[in-house]
XYZ file of N, CA and C in Angstrom:
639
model
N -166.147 24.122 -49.972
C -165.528 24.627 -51.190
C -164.012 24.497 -51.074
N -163.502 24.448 -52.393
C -161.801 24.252 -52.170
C -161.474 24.761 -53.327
N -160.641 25.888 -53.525
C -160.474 26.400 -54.816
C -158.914 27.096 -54.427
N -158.527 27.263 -56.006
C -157.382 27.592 -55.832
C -156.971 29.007 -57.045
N -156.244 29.858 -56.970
C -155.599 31.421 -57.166
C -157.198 31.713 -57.751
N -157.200 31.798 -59.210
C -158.613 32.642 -59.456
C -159.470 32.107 -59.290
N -159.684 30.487 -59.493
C -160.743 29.756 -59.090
C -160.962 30.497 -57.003
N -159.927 30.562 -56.683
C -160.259 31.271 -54.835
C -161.092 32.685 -54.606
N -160.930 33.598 -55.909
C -161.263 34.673 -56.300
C -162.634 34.554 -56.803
N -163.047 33.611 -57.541
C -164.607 33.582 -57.565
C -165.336 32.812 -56.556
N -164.470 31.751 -55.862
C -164.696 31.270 -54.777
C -165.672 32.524 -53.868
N -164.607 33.068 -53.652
C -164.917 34.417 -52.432
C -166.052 34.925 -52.803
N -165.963 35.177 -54.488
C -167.372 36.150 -55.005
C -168.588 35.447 -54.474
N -168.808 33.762 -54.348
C -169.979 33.035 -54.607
C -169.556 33.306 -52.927
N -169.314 32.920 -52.556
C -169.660 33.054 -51.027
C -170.017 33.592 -50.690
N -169.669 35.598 -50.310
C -170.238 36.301 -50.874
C -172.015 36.535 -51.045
N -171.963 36.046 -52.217
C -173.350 36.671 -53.549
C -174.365 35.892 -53.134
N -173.733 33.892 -52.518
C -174.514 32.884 -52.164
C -174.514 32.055 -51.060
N -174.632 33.029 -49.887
C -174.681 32.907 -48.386
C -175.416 31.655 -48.040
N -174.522 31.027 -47.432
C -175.516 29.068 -46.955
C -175.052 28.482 -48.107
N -174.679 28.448 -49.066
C -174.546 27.328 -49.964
C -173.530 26.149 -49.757
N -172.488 26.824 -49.109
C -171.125 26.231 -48.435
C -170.873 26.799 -46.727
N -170.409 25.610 -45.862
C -170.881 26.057 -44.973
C -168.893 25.957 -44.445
N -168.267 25.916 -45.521
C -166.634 26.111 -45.135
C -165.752 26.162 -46.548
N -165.072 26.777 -46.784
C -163.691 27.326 -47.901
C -162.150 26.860 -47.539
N -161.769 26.031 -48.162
C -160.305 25.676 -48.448
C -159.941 26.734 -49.367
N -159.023 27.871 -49.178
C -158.274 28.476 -50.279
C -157.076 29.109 -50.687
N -156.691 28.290 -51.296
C -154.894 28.269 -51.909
C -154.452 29.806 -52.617
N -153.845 30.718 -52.486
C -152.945 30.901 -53.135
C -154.292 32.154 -53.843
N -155.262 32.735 -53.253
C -156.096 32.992 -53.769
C -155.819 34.983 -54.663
N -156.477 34.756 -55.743
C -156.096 35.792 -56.165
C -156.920 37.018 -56.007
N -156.318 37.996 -55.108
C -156.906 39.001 -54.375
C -156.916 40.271 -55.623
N -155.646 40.109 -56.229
C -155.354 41.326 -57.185
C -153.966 40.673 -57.951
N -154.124 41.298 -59.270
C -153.206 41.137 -60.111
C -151.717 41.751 -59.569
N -150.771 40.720 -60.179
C -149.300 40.989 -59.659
C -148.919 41.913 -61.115
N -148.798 43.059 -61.123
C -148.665 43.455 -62.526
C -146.622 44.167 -62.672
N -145.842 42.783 -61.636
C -144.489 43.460 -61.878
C -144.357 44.767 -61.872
N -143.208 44.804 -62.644
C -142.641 46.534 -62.580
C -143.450 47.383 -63.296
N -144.668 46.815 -64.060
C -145.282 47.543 -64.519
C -146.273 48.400 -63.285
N -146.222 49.551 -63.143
C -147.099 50.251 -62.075
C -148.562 49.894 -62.205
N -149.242 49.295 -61.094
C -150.622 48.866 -61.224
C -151.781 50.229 -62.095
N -151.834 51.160 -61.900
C -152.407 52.565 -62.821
C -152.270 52.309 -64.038
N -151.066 52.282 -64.294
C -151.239 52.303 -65.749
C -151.493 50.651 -66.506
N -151.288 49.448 -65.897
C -152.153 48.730 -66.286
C -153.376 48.521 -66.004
N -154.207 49.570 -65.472
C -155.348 49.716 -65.463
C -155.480 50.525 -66.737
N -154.672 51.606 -66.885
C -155.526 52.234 -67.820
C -154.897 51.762 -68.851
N -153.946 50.766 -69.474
C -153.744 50.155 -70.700
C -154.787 48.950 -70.800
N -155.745 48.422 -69.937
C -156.788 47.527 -70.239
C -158.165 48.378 -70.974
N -158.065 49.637 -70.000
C -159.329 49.926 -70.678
C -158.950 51.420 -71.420
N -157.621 51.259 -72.460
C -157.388 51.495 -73.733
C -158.366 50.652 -74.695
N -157.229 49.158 -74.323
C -158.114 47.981 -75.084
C -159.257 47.816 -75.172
N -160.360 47.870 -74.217
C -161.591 48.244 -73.927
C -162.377 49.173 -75.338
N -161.785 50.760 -75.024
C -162.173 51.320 -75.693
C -161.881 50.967 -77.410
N -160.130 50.587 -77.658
C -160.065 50.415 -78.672
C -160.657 49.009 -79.505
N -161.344 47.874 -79.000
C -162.062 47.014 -79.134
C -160.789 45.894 -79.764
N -159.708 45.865 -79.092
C -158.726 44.497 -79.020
C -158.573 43.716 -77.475
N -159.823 43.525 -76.770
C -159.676 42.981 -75.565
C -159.229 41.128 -76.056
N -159.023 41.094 -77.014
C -159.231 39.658 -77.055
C -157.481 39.625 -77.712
N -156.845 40.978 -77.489
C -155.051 40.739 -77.851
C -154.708 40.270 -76.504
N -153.109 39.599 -76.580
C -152.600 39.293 -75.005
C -151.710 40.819 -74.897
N -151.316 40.727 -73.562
C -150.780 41.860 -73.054
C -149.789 41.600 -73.281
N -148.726 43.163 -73.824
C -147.202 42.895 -74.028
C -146.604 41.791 -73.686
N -146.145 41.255 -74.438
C -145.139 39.472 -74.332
C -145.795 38.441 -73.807
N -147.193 38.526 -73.540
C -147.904 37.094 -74.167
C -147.969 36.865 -75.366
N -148.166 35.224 -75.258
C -148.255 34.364 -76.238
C -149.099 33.143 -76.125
N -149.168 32.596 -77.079
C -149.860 30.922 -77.061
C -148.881 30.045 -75.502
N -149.434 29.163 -75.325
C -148.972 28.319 -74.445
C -147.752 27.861 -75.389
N -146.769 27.446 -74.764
C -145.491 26.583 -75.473
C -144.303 25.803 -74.252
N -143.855 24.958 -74.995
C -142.577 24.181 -73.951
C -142.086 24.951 -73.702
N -141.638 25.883 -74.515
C -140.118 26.659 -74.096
C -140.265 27.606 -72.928
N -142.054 28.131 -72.462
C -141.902 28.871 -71.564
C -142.523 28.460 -70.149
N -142.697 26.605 -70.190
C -143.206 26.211 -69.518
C -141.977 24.633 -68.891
N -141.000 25.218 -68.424
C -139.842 24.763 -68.401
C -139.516 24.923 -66.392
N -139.501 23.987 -65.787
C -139.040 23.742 -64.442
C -138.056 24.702 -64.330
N -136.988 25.176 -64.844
C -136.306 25.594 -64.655
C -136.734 27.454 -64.632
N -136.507 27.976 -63.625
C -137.251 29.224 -63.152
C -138.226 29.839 -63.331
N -138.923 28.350 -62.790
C -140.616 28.494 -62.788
C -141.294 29.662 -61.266
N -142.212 30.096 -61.608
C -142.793 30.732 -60.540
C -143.552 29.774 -59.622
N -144.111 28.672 -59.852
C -145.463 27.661 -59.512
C -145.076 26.884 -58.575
N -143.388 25.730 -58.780
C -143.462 25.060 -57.408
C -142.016 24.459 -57.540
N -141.341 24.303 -56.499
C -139.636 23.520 -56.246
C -139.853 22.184 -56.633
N -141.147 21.715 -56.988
C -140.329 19.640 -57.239
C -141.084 19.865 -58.483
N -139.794 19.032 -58.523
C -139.277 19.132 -60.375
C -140.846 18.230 -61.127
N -140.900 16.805 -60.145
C -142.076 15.770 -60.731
C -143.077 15.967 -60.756
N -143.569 17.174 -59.471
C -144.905 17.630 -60.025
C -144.982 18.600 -60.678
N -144.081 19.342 -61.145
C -144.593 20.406 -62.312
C -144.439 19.243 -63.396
N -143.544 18.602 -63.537
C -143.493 17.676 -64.997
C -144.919 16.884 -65.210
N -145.445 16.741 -63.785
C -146.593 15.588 -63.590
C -147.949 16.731 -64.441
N -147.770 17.712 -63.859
C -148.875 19.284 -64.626
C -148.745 19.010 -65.805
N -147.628 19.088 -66.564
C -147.080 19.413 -67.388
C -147.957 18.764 -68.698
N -147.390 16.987 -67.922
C -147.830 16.051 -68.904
C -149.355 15.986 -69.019
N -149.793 16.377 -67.666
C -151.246 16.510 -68.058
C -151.932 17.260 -69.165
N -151.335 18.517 -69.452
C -151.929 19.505 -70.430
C -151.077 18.803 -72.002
N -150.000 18.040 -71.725
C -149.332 17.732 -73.048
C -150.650 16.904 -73.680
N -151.266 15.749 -72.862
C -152.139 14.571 -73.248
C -153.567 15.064 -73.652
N -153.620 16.825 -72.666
C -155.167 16.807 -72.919
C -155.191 18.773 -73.689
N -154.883 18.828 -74.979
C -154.188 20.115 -75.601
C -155.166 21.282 -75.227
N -156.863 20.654 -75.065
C -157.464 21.947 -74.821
C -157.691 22.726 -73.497
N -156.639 22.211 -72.635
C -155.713 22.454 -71.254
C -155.067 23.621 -71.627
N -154.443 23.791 -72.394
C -153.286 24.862 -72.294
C -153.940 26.267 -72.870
N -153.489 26.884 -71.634
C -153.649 28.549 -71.848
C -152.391 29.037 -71.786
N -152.805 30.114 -73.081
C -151.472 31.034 -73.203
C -151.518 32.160 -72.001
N -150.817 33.587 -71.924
C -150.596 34.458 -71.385
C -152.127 35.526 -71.666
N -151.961 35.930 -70.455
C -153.380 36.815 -69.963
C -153.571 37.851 -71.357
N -154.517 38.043 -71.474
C -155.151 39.007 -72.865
C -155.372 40.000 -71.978
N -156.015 41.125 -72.616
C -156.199 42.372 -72.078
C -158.108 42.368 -71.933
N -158.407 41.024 -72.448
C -160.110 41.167 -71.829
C -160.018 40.449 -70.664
N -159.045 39.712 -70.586
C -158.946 38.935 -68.963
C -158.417 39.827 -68.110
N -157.652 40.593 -68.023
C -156.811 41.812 -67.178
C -158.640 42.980 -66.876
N -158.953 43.214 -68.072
C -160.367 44.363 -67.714
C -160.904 43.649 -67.036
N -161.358 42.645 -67.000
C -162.718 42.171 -66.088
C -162.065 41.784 -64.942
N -160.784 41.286 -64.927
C -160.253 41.204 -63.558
C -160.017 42.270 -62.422
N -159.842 42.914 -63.719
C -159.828 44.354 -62.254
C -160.812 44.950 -62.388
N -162.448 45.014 -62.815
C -163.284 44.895 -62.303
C -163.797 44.311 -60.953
N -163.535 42.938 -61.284
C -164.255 41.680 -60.305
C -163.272 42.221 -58.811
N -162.159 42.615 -58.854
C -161.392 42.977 -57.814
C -161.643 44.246 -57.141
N -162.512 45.057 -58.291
C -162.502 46.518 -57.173
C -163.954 46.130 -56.639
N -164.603 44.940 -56.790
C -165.920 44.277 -55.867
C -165.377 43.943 -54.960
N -164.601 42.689 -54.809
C -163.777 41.901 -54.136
C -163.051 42.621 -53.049
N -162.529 43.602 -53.252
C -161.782 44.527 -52.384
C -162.082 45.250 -51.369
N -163.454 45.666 -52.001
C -164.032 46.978 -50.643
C -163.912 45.887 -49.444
N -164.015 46.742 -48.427
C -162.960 46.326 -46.822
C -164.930 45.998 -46.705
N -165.838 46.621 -46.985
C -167.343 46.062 -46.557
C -167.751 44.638 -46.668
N -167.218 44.362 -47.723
C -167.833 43.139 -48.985
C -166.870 41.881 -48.499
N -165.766 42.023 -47.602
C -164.547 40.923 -47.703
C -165.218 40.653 -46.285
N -165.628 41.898 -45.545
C -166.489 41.570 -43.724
C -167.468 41.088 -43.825
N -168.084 40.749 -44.994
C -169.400 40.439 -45.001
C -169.375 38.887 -45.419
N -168.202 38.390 -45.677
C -168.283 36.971 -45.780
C -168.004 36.352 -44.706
N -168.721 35.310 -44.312
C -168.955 35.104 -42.808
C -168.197 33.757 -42.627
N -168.348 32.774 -43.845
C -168.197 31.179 -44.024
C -166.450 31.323 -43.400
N -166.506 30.115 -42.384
C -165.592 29.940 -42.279
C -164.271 29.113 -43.301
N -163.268 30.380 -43.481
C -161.797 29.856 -44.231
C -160.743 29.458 -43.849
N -160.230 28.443 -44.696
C -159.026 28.227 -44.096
C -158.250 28.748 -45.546
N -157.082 29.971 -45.077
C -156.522 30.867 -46.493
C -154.996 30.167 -46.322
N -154.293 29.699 -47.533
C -153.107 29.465 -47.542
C -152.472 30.287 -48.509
N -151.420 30.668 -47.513
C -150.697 32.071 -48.772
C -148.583 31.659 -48.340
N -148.177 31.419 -49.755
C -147.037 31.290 -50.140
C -145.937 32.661 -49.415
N -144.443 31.753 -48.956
C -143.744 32.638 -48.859
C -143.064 33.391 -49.695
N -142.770 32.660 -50.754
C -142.767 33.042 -52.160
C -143.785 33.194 -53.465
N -144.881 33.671 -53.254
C -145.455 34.349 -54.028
C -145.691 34.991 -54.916
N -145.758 34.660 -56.096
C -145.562 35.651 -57.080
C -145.938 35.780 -58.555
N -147.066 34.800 -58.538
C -148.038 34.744 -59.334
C -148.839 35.303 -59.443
N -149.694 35.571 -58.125
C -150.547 36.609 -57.752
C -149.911 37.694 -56.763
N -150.772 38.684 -56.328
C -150.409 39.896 -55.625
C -150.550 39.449 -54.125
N -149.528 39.603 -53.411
C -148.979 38.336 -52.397
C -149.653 40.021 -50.746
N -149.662 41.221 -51.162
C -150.245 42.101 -50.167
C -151.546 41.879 -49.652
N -152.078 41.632 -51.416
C -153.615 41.821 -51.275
C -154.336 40.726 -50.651
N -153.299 39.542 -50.907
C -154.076 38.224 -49.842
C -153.843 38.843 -48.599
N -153.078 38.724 -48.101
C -152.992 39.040 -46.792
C -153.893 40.322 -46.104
N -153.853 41.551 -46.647
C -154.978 42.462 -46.411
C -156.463 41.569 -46.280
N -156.495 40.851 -47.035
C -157.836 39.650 -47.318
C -158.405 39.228 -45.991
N -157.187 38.766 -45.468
C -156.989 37.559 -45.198
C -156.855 38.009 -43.453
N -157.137 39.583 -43.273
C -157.127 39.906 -41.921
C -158.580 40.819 -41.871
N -159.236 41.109 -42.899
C -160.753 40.992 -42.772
C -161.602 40.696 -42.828
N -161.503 39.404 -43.396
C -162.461 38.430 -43.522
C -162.526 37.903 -41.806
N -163.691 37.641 -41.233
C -164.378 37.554 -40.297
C -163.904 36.130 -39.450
N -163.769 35.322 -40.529
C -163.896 33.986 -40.302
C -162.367 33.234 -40.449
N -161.917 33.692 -41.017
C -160.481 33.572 -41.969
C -158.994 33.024 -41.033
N -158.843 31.450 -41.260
C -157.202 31.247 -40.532
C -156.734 31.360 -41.881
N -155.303 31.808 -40.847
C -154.594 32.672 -42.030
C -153.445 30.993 -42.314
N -152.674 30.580 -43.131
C -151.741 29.908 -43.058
C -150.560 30.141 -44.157
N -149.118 30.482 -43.265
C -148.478 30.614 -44.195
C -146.967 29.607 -44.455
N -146.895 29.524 -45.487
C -146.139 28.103 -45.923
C -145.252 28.509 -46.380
N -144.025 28.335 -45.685
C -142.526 29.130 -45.275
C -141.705 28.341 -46.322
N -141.123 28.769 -47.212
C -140.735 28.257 -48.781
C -141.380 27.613 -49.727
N -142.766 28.343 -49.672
C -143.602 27.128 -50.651
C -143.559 28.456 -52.085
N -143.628 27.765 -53.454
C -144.647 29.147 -54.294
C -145.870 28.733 -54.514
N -146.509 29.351 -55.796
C -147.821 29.657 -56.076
C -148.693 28.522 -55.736
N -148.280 27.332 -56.350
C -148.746 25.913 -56.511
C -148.142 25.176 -55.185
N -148.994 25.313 -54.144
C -148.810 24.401 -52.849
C -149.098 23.144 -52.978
N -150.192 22.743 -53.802
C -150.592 21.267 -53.537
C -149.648 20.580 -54.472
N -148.842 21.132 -55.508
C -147.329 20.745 -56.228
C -146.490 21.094 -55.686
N -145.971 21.516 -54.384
C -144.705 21.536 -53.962
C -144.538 20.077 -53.089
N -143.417 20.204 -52.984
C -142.580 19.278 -52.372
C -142.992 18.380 -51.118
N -142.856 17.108 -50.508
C -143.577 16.483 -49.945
C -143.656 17.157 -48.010
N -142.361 17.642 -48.096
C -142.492 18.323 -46.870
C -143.215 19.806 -46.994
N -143.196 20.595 -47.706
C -144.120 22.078 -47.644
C -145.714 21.177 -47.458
N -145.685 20.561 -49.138
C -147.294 19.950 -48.906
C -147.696 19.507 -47.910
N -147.179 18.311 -47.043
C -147.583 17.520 -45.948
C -147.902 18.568 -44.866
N -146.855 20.248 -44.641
C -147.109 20.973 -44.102
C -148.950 21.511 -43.784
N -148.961 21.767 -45.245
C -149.995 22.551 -45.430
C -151.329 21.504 -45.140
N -151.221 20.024 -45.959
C -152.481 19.146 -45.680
C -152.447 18.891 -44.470
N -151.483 18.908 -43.143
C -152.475 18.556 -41.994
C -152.953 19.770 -41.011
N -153.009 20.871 -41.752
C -153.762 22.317 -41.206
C -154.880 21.992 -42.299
N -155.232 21.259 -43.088
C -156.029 20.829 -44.290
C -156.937 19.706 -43.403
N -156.573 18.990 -42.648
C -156.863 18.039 -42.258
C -157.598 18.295 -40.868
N -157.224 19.170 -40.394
C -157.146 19.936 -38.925
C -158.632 20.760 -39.451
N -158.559 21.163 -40.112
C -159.841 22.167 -40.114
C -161.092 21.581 -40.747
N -160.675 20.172 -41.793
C -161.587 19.596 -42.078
C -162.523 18.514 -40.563
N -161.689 18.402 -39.768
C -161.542 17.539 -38.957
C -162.807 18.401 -37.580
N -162.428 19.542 -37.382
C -163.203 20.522 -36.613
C -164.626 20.823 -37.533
N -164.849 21.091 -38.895
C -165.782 21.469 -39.214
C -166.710 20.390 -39.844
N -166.160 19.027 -40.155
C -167.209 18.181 -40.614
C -167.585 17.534 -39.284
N -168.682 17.232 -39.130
C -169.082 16.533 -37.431
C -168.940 14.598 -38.001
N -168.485 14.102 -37.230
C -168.109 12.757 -37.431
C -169.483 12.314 -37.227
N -169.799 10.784 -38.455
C -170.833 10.144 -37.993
C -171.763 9.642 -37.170
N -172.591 10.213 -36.563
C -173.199 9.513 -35.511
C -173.500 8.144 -35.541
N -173.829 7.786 -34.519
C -173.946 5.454 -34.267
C -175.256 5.299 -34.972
N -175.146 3.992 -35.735
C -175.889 3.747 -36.340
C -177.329 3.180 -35.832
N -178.300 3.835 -36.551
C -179.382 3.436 -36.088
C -179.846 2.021 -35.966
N -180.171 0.867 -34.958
C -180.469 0.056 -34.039
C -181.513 -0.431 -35.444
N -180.993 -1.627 -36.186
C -182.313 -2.571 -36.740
C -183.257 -3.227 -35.690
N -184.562 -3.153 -36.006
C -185.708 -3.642 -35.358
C -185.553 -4.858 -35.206
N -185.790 -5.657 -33.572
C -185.847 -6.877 -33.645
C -186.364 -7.697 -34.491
N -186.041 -8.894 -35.225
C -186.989 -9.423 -35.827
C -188.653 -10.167 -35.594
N -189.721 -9.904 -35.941
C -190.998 -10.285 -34.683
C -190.664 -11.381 -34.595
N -191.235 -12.366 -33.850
C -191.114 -13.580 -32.914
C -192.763 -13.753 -34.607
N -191.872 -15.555 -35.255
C -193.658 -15.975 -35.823
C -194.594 -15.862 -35.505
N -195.432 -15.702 -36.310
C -196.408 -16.260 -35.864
C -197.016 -17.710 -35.691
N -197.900 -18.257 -34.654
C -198.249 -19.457 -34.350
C -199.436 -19.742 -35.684
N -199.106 -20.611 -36.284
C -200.222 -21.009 -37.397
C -201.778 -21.257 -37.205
N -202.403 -20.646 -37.774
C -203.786 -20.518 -37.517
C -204.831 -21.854 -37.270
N -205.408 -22.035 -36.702
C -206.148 -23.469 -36.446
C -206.967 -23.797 -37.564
């Protein structure tokens, strides 16, 4: 498996829920718990399940919006330092429109911190056995940069790796952070896939037969 911030977060769940299915986890940047800024984590709990009760889970949370250029601009981005691969992201969602997501709603915030107070118990994170390889940013700040790491020292199986000026988006940073991170990528793929064994020996061909009298 190889997944990255929430895609790492359901990652974990299926691992988890579907023991043997994957027998190793690549995971980036994975989202342990919401980064909810200066807003105190409590009370954006209990302003989701306001929404909840008041039946607008499908509004965005204070100062979201639709996706747009103006707020998806290199210039004091949270995601990654080279300029060409955020532009390279960029253009991808420009070419393909039903790509672009706006800012988190308040039915994505409820079920997230649901799926997280699963995710969390210190039982449920020991009980995943599959061996990980976890990559967590020095700059962080997309997701909740504690809760990986708490993660990321009970999980059983778990190398920890941390990538000393990278942000959210490692496999878009810069050629030296990235190259960092792919040959601990390479290193663990390298230990856990077993290299081909020699190929099995074609049968001599029989010797004719002598033609019948």
């Amino acid at each position: 498996m190889m997944a990255h911030s929430m895609g790492a977060h359901i990652g974990l769940r299926y691992l988890k829920e579907h023991e043997g299915v994957f027998d190793s986890a690549i995971l980036t940047a994975p989202m342990l718990d919401i980064n909810t800024g200066t807003l105190p984590k409590p009370l954006a709990r209990q302003m989701a399940k306001f929404a909840k009760a008041g039946n607008y889970l499908e509004k965005y949370i204070p100062g979201g919006e639709d996706w747009s250029e103006e707020k998806n601009q290199f210039k004091n981005n949270n995601k990654t330092g080279d300029e060409p691969r955020f532009k390279a992201a960029q253009d991808i969602v420009r070419a393909k429109p039903d790509l672009k997501t706006g800012d988190p709603t308040y039915g994505w915030v409820y079920h997230t911190f649901q799926s997280i107070d699963i995710l969390n118990q210190e039982d449920y994170l020991k009980g995943i056995e599959t061996p990980i390889l976890m990559q967590i940013s020095e700059h962080e700040s997309v997701v909740d940069k504690p809760a990986q790491e708490r993660a990321a020292g009970l999980l059983p199986n778990c190398r920890r790796v941390d990538i000393a000026g990278a942000q959210h988006e490692v496999w878009h940073e810069s050629d030296a952070l990235r190259g960092e991170w792919l040959a601990k990528v390479d290193a663990f793929m390298a230990e856990r896939i077993a290299p081909p064994g020699p190929r099995p020996k074609k049968p001599e061909p029989s010797a004719p037969r002598p033609p019948k009298p």
